[in-house]
Short mmCIF file of C-alpha atoms in Angstrom, two decimals:
data_model
loop_
_atom_site.label_atom_id
_atom_site.label_comp_id
_atom_site.label_asym_id
_atom_site.label_seq_id
_atom_site.Cartn_x
_atom_site.Cartn_y
_atom_site.Cartn_z
CA UNK A 25 -20.79 -21.52 9.04
CA UNK A 26 -17.25 -21.64 6.90
CA UNK A 27 -14.96 -21.88 9.94
CA UNK A 28 -11.16 -22.50 9.63
CA UNK A 29 -9.91 -23.00 12.51
CA UNK A 30 -11.96 -23.88 15.85
CA UNK A 31 -10.80 -27.72 15.27
CA UNK A 32 -9.48 -27.79 12.10
CA UNK A 33 -5.96 -25.62 11.62
CA UNK A 34 -5.47 -24.46 8.72
CA UNK A 35 -2.25 -22.43 6.60
CA UNK A 36 -3.96 -18.93 6.20
CA UNK A 37 -2.34 -16.32 3.60
CA UNK A 38 -1.66 -13.67 7.68
CA UNK A 39 -0.61 -10.10 8.22
CA UNK A 40 -1.33 -11.00 11.87
CA UNK A 41 2.08 -12.84 13.43
CA UNK A 42 0.90 -16.18 15.73
CA UNK A 43 0.54 -13.19 18.41
CA UNK A 44 -1.65 -15.38 20.33
CA UNK A 45 -0.51 -17.83 22.72
CA UNK A 46 -2.74 -17.14 25.31
CA UNK A 47 -6.16 -18.31 24.30
CA UNK A 48 -7.29 -16.26 27.35
CA UNK A 49 -7.04 -12.83 27.75
CA UNK A 50 -5.86 -11.62 30.97
CA UNK A 51 -5.32 -8.46 33.08
CA UNK A 52 -2.44 -6.84 33.91
CA UNK A 53 -0.82 -7.53 37.21
CA UNK A 54 -3.30 -9.99 38.24
CA UNK A 55 -3.86 -13.17 36.28
CA UNK A 56 -6.55 -14.75 38.02
CA UNK A 57 -8.84 -11.91 37.63
CA UNK A 58 -10.79 -11.43 33.96
CA UNK A 59 -10.55 -8.62 32.05
CA UNK A 60 -12.54 -6.03 31.47
CA UNK A 61 -14.00 -5.13 28.14
CA UNK A 62 -11.73 -2.38 27.72
CA UNK A 63 -8.83 -3.62 29.19
CA UNK A 64 -9.31 -6.43 26.81
CA UNK A 65 -10.10 -3.81 23.84
CA UNK A 66 -6.66 -1.97 25.11
CA UNK A 67 -4.74 -5.47 24.91
CA UNK A 68 -5.93 -5.39 21.35
CA UNK A 69 -5.10 -2.28 20.62
CA UNK A 70 -1.57 -2.90 21.34
CA UNK A 71 -1.42 -6.39 19.47
CA UNK A 72 -2.51 -4.61 16.30
CA UNK A 73 -0.10 -1.81 17.00
CA UNK A 74 2.54 -4.64 16.91
CA UNK A 75 1.41 -6.26 14.00
CA UNK A 76 1.68 -3.21 11.84
CA UNK A 77 -1.88 -2.16 11.34
CA UNK A 78 -2.98 1.61 10.72
CA UNK A 79 -4.38 4.18 12.02
CA UNK A 80 -7.35 4.14 11.21
CA UNK A 81 -7.59 0.00 12.69
CA UNK A 82 -6.03 1.31 16.30
CA UNK A 83 -8.42 4.21 16.44
CA UNK A 84 -11.66 4.50 14.36
CA UNK A 85 -12.14 0.87 14.39
CA UNK A 86 -10.62 -0.80 17.52
CA UNK A 87 -11.76 2.38 19.62
CA UNK A 88 -15.17 1.80 18.25
CA UNK A 89 -15.97 -1.80 19.40
CA UNK A 90 -18.36 -2.39 21.83
CA UNK A 91 -19.53 -6.03 23.69
CA UNK A 92 -22.95 -7.38 22.50
CA UNK A 93 -24.12 -9.52 25.39
CA UNK A 94 -26.20 -11.43 23.42
CA UNK A 95 -23.55 -13.00 21.51
CA UNK A 96 -22.51 -15.00 24.34
CA UNK A 97 -25.40 -16.76 25.05
CA UNK A 98 -25.86 -17.80 21.11
CA UNK A 99 -21.77 -19.54 21.95
CA UNK A 100 -23.77 -21.17 24.68
CA UNK A 101 -26.71 -22.86 22.70
CA UNK A 102 -25.24 -24.22 19.46
CA UNK A 103 -28.14 -26.60 18.14
CA UNK A 104 -25.11 -28.49 15.99
CA UNK A 105 -24.34 -29.47 19.72
CA UNK A 106 -27.62 -29.42 21.33
CA UNK A 107 -29.80 -31.03 19.70
CA UNK A 108 -31.01 -34.71 18.92
CA UNK A 109 -29.85 -35.62 15.17
CA UNK A 110 -33.51 -35.72 14.17
CA UNK A 111 -34.90 -33.20 15.66
CA UNK A 112 -31.53 -30.84 13.91
CA UNK A 113 -31.90 -32.93 10.50
CA UNK A 114 -35.74 -32.19 10.47
CA UNK A 115 -36.03 -28.75 10.84
CA UNK A 116 -33.34 -27.82 8.13
CA UNK A 117 -33.20 -30.75 5.93
CA UNK A 118 -37.15 -30.56 5.13
CA UNK A 119 -40.14 -30.06 1.67
CA UNK A 120 -39.53 -26.56 1.71
CA UNK A 121 -35.85 -26.61 1.91
CA UNK A 122 -35.82 -28.92 -1.19
CA UNK A 123 -38.16 -27.66 -3.42
CA UNK A 124 -36.60 -24.51 -3.16
CA UNK A 125 -32.85 -26.16 -3.06
CA UNK A 126 -34.13 -27.56 -6.13
CA UNK A 127 -35.68 -24.71 -7.84
CA UNK A 128 -32.51 -22.76 -7.28
CA UNK A 129 -30.01 -25.65 -8.69
CA UNK A 130 -32.34 -24.70 -11.99
CA UNK A 131 -32.29 -21.31 -11.97
CA UNK A 132 -28.21 -20.93 -11.47
CA UNK A 133 -27.32 -23.89 -13.22
CA UNK A 134 -25.61 -21.91 -15.57
CA UNK A 135 -22.95 -20.33 -12.76
CA UNK A 136 -22.80 -23.76 -10.90
CA UNK A 137 -22.33 -26.43 -13.87
CA UNK A 138 -19.10 -23.77 -14.27
CA UNK A 139 -17.89 -23.71 -10.64
CA UNK A 140 -18.49 -27.50 -11.09
CA UNK A 141 -15.91 -27.53 -14.35
CA UNK A 142 -13.46 -25.41 -12.55
CA UNK A 143 -13.13 -26.66 -8.63
CA UNK A 144 -14.70 -30.12 -8.94
CA UNK A 145 -18.02 -29.57 -6.57
CA UNK A 146 -21.05 -30.78 -7.85
CA UNK A 147 -23.51 -27.85 -7.80
CA UNK A 148 -26.15 -29.60 -5.16
CA UNK A 149 -23.25 -29.51 -2.53
CA UNK A 150 -22.63 -25.59 -2.80
CA UNK A 151 -26.58 -24.75 -2.99
CA UNK A 152 -27.25 -27.70 0.39
CA UNK A 153 -24.39 -25.18 2.23
CA UNK A 154 -26.27 -22.02 0.76
CA UNK A 155 -29.73 -23.39 2.36
CA UNK A 156 -28.67 -24.72 5.35
CA UNK A 157 -26.10 -21.44 6.19
CA UNK A 158 -28.58 -18.58 4.90
CA UNK A 159 -31.57 -20.06 3.58
CA UNK A 160 -30.96 -19.36 -0.06
CA UNK A 161 -29.52 -15.84 1.40
CA UNK A 162 -32.85 -15.11 3.10
CA UNK A 163 -31.19 -14.33 6.16
CA UNK A 164 -27.73 -13.56 6.13
CA UNK A 165 -27.27 -11.77 9.70
CA UNK A 166 -27.49 -8.47 10.86
CA UNK A 167 -24.99 -8.34 13.81
CA UNK A 168 -22.18 -5.82 13.31
CA UNK A 169 -19.74 -8.52 12.77
CA UNK A 170 -16.68 -6.51 14.55
CA UNK A 171 -18.39 -5.98 17.99
CA UNK A 172 -19.23 -9.68 17.55
CA UNK A 173 -15.83 -11.21 17.20
CA UNK A 174 -14.20 -8.51 19.66
CA UNK A 175 -17.16 -9.67 22.04
CA UNK A 176 -15.63 -13.28 21.71
CA UNK A 177 -12.30 -12.20 21.30
CA UNK A 178 -12.56 -10.93 24.96
CA UNK A 179 -14.40 -14.00 26.42
CA UNK A 180 -11.89 -17.08 27.98
CA UNK A 181 -13.86 -19.66 26.29
CA UNK A 182 -12.09 -19.56 22.81
CA UNK A 183 -10.47 -16.18 23.29
CA UNK A 184 -7.37 -17.48 21.08
CA UNK A 185 -9.72 -18.37 18.03
CA UNK A 186 -11.95 -15.44 17.88
CA UNK A 187 -8.67 -12.92 18.46
CA UNK A 188 -7.05 -14.19 15.32
CA UNK A 189 -10.46 -14.00 13.27
CA UNK A 190 -11.23 -10.05 14.38
CA UNK A 191 -7.78 -9.61 13.17
CA UNK A 192 -8.13 -11.44 9.97
CA UNK A 193 -10.97 -8.53 10.08
CA UNK A 194 -8.95 -5.98 10.30
CA UNK A 195 -6.39 -7.52 7.34
CA UNK A 196 -9.69 -7.55 4.89
CA UNK A 197 -10.11 -3.77 6.15
CA UNK A 198 -6.52 -2.70 5.74
CA UNK A 199 -6.28 -4.19 2.79
CA UNK A 200 -9.81 -2.38 1.19
CA UNK A 201 -10.78 -5.72 0.37
CA UNK A 202 -14.08 -5.25 2.23
CA UNK A 203 -15.93 -1.57 3.70
CA UNK A 204 -16.93 -1.41 6.63
CA UNK A 205 -20.27 -1.32 6.22
CA UNK A 206 -20.10 -4.40 5.06
CA UNK A 207 -19.64 -6.37 7.92
CA UNK A 208 -22.68 -7.48 8.87
CA UNK A 209 -23.52 -11.57 9.98
CA UNK A 210 -24.41 -14.03 12.67
CA UNK A 211 -22.85 -14.19 15.82
CA UNK A 212 -20.07 -15.57 15.20
CA UNK A 213 -18.71 -13.17 12.65
CA UNK A 214 -19.42 -15.70 9.86
CA UNK A 215 -20.85 -13.56 6.83
CA UNK A 216 -22.43 -13.35 3.50
CA UNK A 217 -24.55 -15.70 1.94
CA UNK A 218 -22.43 -18.98 3.02
CA UNK A 219 -21.16 -17.48 5.94
CA UNK A 220 -17.90 -16.84 5.62
CA UNK A 221 -15.99 -16.62 8.70
CA UNK A 222 -12.91 -13.58 8.03
CA UNK A 223 -10.01 -15.98 7.93
CA UNK A 224 -12.15 -18.09 5.12
CA UNK A 225 -12.61 -15.11 3.66
CA UNK A 226 -9.51 -13.68 3.45
CA UNK A 227 -7.40 -16.68 2.17
CA UNK A 228 -10.27 -18.53 -0.01
CA UNK A 229 -12.31 -15.50 -1.20
CA UNK A 230 -13.09 -14.99 -4.57
CA UNK A 231 -14.13 -12.46 -7.38
CA UNK A 232 -16.47 -14.95 -9.56
CA UNK A 233 -18.22 -11.58 -11.63
CA UNK A 234 -15.07 -10.17 -12.31
CA UNK A 235 -15.81 -6.58 -11.27
CA UNK A 236 -12.57 -5.92 -9.34
CA UNK A 237 -14.59 -6.71 -6.14
CA UNK A 238 -15.16 -9.03 -3.13
CA UNK A 239 -18.79 -8.70 -2.25
CA UNK A 240 -20.08 -12.60 -0.45
CA UNK A 241 -22.79 -10.40 0.53
CA UNK A 242 -24.81 -9.02 -2.78
CA UNK A 243 -22.49 -11.13 -5.55
CA UNK A 244 -23.83 -14.75 -6.22
CA UNK A 245 -21.00 -15.63 -8.41
CA UNK A 246 -18.51 -14.04 -5.32
CA UNK A 247 -20.18 -16.59 -2.63
CA UNK A 248 -20.43 -19.44 -4.73
CA UNK A 249 -17.41 -19.07 -6.40
CA UNK A 250 -15.54 -18.80 -3.37
CA UNK A 251 -17.17 -21.75 -1.60
CA UNK A 252 -16.20 -23.50 -4.52
CA UNK A 253 -12.23 -22.40 -3.91
CA UNK A 254 -12.27 -22.80 -0.23
CA UNK A 255 -14.23 -26.31 -0.42
CA UNK A 256 -11.33 -27.71 -3.15
CA UNK A 257 -8.26 -26.29 -1.14
CA UNK A 258 -9.73 -28.03 1.91
CA UNK A 259 -9.39 -31.49 -0.35
CA UNK A 260 -12.64 -31.94 -1.99
CA UNK A 261 -12.65 -35.53 -3.89
CA UNK A 262 -14.61 -34.93 -6.82
CA UNK A 263 -13.93 -38.73 -7.50
CA UNK A 264 -16.61 -39.29 -4.42
CA UNK A 265 -19.58 -39.08 -2.43
CA UNK A 266 -19.72 -37.89 1.26
CA UNK A 267 -21.09 -41.07 1.89
CA UNK A 268 -24.33 -43.00 2.00
CA UNK A 269 -26.93 -44.53 4.52
CA UNK A 270 -26.33 -48.01 5.20
CA UNK A 271 -28.05 -51.28 7.62
CA UNK A 272 -26.14 -52.71 10.55
CA UNK A 273 -27.41 -55.96 11.49
CA UNK A 274 -28.93 -57.38 14.90
CA UNK A 275 -25.66 -58.78 17.34
CA UNK A 276 -23.74 -56.41 15.47
CA UNK A 277 -19.76 -56.63 16.48
CA UNK A 278 -19.69 -53.10 17.55
CA UNK A 279 -16.10 -53.94 19.30
CA UNK A 280 -14.81 -54.26 15.63
CA UNK A 281 -15.30 -50.66 14.96
CA UNK A 282 -13.97 -47.01 15.92
CA UNK A 283 -15.62 -44.30 15.40
CA UNK A 284 -13.79 -42.30 14.62
CA UNK A 285 -11.15 -44.33 12.07
CA UNK A 286 -11.61 -45.27 8.56
CA UNK A 287 -11.82 -48.68 7.20
CA UNK A 288 -12.33 -50.66 3.60
CA UNK A 289 -15.16 -50.82 2.61
CA UNK A 290 -14.47 -55.01 2.23
CA UNK A 291 -14.14 -54.02 6.25
CA UNK A 292 -17.88 -53.73 6.65
CA UNK A 293 -19.30 -55.82 4.42
CA UNK A 294 -17.46 -58.43 6.53
CA UNK A 295 -19.36 -57.13 9.47
CA UNK A 296 -22.21 -58.08 7.93
CA UNK A 297 -23.74 -54.08 6.84
CA UNK A 298 -24.91 -53.87 3.55
CA UNK A 299 -26.91 -51.04 1.61
CA UNK A 300 -30.69 -49.48 2.34
CA UNK A 301 -32.50 -52.82 1.10
CA UNK A 302 -30.25 -55.30 2.10
CA UNK A 303 -28.15 -54.55 -1.00
CA UNK A 304 -24.79 -55.53 -0.28
CA UNK A 305 -21.87 -52.94 -0.28
CA UNK A 306 -19.02 -52.98 -2.59
CA UNK A 307 -15.63 -54.80 -2.38
CA UNK A 308 -13.95 -51.28 -2.46
CA UNK A 309 -10.92 -50.59 -0.86
CA UNK A 310 -12.39 -46.84 -0.45
CA UNK A 311 -12.25 -45.67 3.69
CA UNK A 312 -15.65 -45.14 5.24
CA UNK A 313 -16.04 -44.65 8.59
CA UNK A 314 -19.22 -46.03 10.42
CA UNK A 315 -21.85 -42.82 12.04
CA UNK A 316 -24.31 -43.31 14.06
CA UNK A 317 -25.56 -40.43 15.25
CA UNK A 318 -28.17 -41.41 17.33
CA UNK A 319 -27.13 -44.86 18.67
CA UNK A 320 -27.53 -48.01 17.45
CA UNK A 321 -31.55 -48.00 17.46
CA UNK A 322 -31.33 -45.02 14.74
CA UNK A 323 -30.15 -44.32 11.31
CA UNK A 324 -26.00 -45.78 9.81
CA UNK A 325 -24.16 -44.21 7.55
CA UNK A 326 -20.90 -45.12 6.08
CA UNK A 327 -19.05 -41.53 5.46
CA UNK A 328 -16.40 -41.14 2.95
CA UNK A 329 -13.23 -38.48 3.18
CA UNK A 330 -15.32 -35.68 1.95
CA UNK A 331 -17.53 -35.87 5.00
CA UNK A 332 -14.26 -34.92 6.80
CA UNK A 333 -14.60 -31.63 4.20
CA UNK A 334 -17.77 -30.67 5.34
CA UNK A 335 -16.55 -30.95 8.57
CA UNK A 336 -14.09 -28.66 8.34
CA UNK A 337 -16.19 -25.77 7.36
CA UNK A 338 -18.47 -26.36 10.64
CA UNK A 339 -16.88 -28.93 13.14
CA UNK A 340 -20.61 -31.19 14.06
CA UNK A 341 -21.98 -34.13 13.01
CA UNK A 342 -25.44 -33.57 12.44
CA UNK A 343 -23.90 -30.51 10.34
CA UNK A 344 -22.04 -32.65 7.93
CA UNK A 345 -25.07 -35.26 7.60
CA UNK A 346 -27.14 -32.43 6.81
CA UNK A 347 -25.06 -30.90 4.03
CA UNK A 348 -24.63 -34.54 2.74
CA UNK A 349 -28.91 -35.40 3.11
CA UNK A 350 -29.82 -32.39 1.46
CA UNK A 351 -27.50 -32.32 -1.71
CA UNK A 352 -28.89 -35.65 -2.69
CA UNK A 353 -32.64 -35.17 -2.19
CA UNK A 354 -32.07 -32.26 -4.30
CA UNK A 355 -31.07 -34.95 -7.22
CA UNK A 356 -33.57 -37.42 -5.86
CA UNK A 357 -31.21 -39.47 -3.61
CA UNK A 358 -33.46 -40.49 -1.09
CA UNK A 359 -32.41 -42.30 2.22
CA UNK A 360 -35.49 -41.94 4.21
CA UNK A 361 -34.96 -38.22 6.15
CA UNK A 362 -38.63 -38.17 6.63
CA UNK A 363 -38.78 -41.32 8.77
CA UNK A 364 -35.93 -39.90 11.29
CA UNK A 365 -38.51 -38.51 13.35
CA UNK A 366 -38.91 -35.17 15.65
CA UNK A 367 -37.14 -36.36 18.51
CA UNK A 368 -36.01 -34.72 21.43
CA UNK A 369 -32.78 -35.53 23.27
CA UNK A 370 -33.68 -36.91 26.53
CA UNK A 371 -30.49 -35.85 28.39
CA UNK A 372 -29.08 -32.36 28.53
CA UNK A 373 -25.71 -30.42 28.32
CA UNK A 374 -25.63 -30.94 31.96
CA UNK A 375 -26.49 -34.36 32.34
CA UNK A 376 -23.68 -34.90 29.56
CA UNK A 377 -21.31 -33.45 31.58
CA UNK A 378 -22.27 -35.69 34.47
CA UNK A 379 -21.79 -38.69 32.39
CA UNK A 380 -18.48 -37.01 31.44
CA UNK A 381 -17.07 -36.69 34.31
CA UNK A 382 -17.97 -39.90 36.07
CA UNK A 383 -16.62 -41.00 33.05
CA UNK A 384 -12.97 -39.17 34.32
CA UNK A 385 -13.50 -40.88 37.59
CA UNK A 386 -12.99 -44.82 36.03
CA UNK A 387 -9.87 -43.44 34.49
CA UNK A 388 -11.16 -42.54 31.02
CA UNK A 389 -9.16 -39.30 29.15
CA UNK A 390 -12.32 -37.25 27.64
CA UNK A 391 -10.59 -34.08 28.08
CA UNK A 392 -12.38 -31.39 29.99
CA UNK A 393 -16.17 -32.32 30.57
CA UNK A 394 -18.54 -29.78 27.79
CA UNK A 395 -21.37 -31.28 27.63
CA UNK A 396 -20.83 -31.83 23.80
CA UNK A 397 -20.59 -35.61 22.30
CA UNK A 398 -17.40 -35.17 20.59
CA UNK A 399 -14.57 -37.91 19.21
CA UNK A 400 -13.28 -38.03 22.44
CA UNK A 401 -16.69 -38.76 25.05
CA UNK A 402 -17.56 -40.96 22.12
CA UNK A 403 -14.55 -43.37 21.55
CA UNK A 404 -14.55 -42.99 25.89
CA UNK A 405 -18.31 -44.27 26.41
CA UNK A 406 -17.45 -46.57 23.67
CA UNK A 407 -14.87 -48.76 25.74
CA UNK A 408 -16.55 -48.07 29.42
CA UNK A 409 -19.94 -50.17 27.16
CA UNK A 410 -17.48 -52.53 26.43
CA UNK A 411 -16.08 -53.36 29.22
CA UNK A 412 -19.38 -53.48 31.00
CA UNK A 413 -21.10 -55.48 27.94
CA UNK A 414 -23.41 -52.95 27.07
CA UNK A 415 -24.09 -52.07 23.12
CA UNK A 416 -21.18 -50.18 22.50
CA UNK A 417 -22.62 -47.52 19.66
CA UNK A 418 -20.99 -44.65 21.73
CA UNK A 419 -23.73 -42.94 22.12
CA UNK A 420 -25.06 -41.56 25.75
CA UNK A 421 -28.27 -43.75 26.08
CA UNK A 422 -30.29 -44.64 28.57
CA UNK A 423 -28.54 -47.58 29.26
CA UNK A 424 -25.39 -45.85 30.02
CA UNK A 425 -26.64 -43.37 32.32
CA UNK A 426 -28.33 -46.13 34.31
CA UNK A 427 -25.24 -48.28 34.55
CA UNK A 428 -23.20 -44.98 35.67
CA UNK A 429 -26.01 -44.55 38.46
CA UNK A 430 -26.30 -41.04 37.11
CA UNK A 431 -30.56 -40.26 37.73
CA UNK A 432 -32.12 -38.34 34.74
CA UNK A 433 -35.90 -36.96 35.47
CA UNK A 434 -38.71 -38.23 33.26
CA UNK A 435 -38.62 -36.99 29.97
#
């Protein structure tokens, strides 16, 4: 899902001013009571009127919005944040998807090569995103986008973000760049072959086939061109790859690495990290980060700036790794994907919430416990591991749970 604002902010060509300072929709007269959908819809209509939207948007569109209970359930169980690394990648970077992706590279070579020359994004990455987002267009989603976005805008968890996305969808409709009947997609509001959120489609959408229309649902030139434009605009570096698999030595000095900080390759070489098969790293000053998606017992990667660009598309480390790994497999660069296994996380989101609470009690700043292994939790966990002479890989393994006296059932 091309996602421009869940964790990152981008300057969009917006018709709508920043009206949404509060992240939670409030019922009038009592800020402690969550509004009903009808109350929220009335609030949305007033904000849309203040923003200058037409009567068509105010009455015909907003007046027909309805909540979708299924959307809330799906929002609470996103696989990018609930599956293990091996399980997530194993389902997505498999032989069928690799073989299909190679065929798609050949079938659309002329279009993709032209985009590579114009935007600097190699064909294999466009195809990898396409494969992961909609399985090469075989399933683009059939949920009514306006209702999905309204449901999430009226839910307190990420109301501000989804309200803005809903208003960006209104802008696309009002400007007649899209038609209401086209607005079908995923539960979170993503649309078309490449799963654009409304804000991304509004800011980066391109007419790639020259017919004067923007149709990312049916036109591959429109979808691919929009994706290439988006990646270029958010910082894709055509001179670099996304990253590489590496090997870390035994007794690695984890205290010398902050997992969310970039270092020159020479720093990692001095710490004993090598390419696969013990080949030496170059002495380049290219900046890289060390990523251990399954902790020190799993595969290790050094990732470059393009990896961060991929994460702007979808703020998930597992997703970004899957894109890079699939893109490389499409041109026969192998990273041992078949050997990652298919194990499930031994901990649940509730287990991780408890771990986060324990870390907070010990004075570590991890923000609000949310059951997601993100940067703040990774950093706090690494500091705890260093203080307690544990392997400081920042990963919530059994040793950490035991050290924090958290009992897990047998899994």
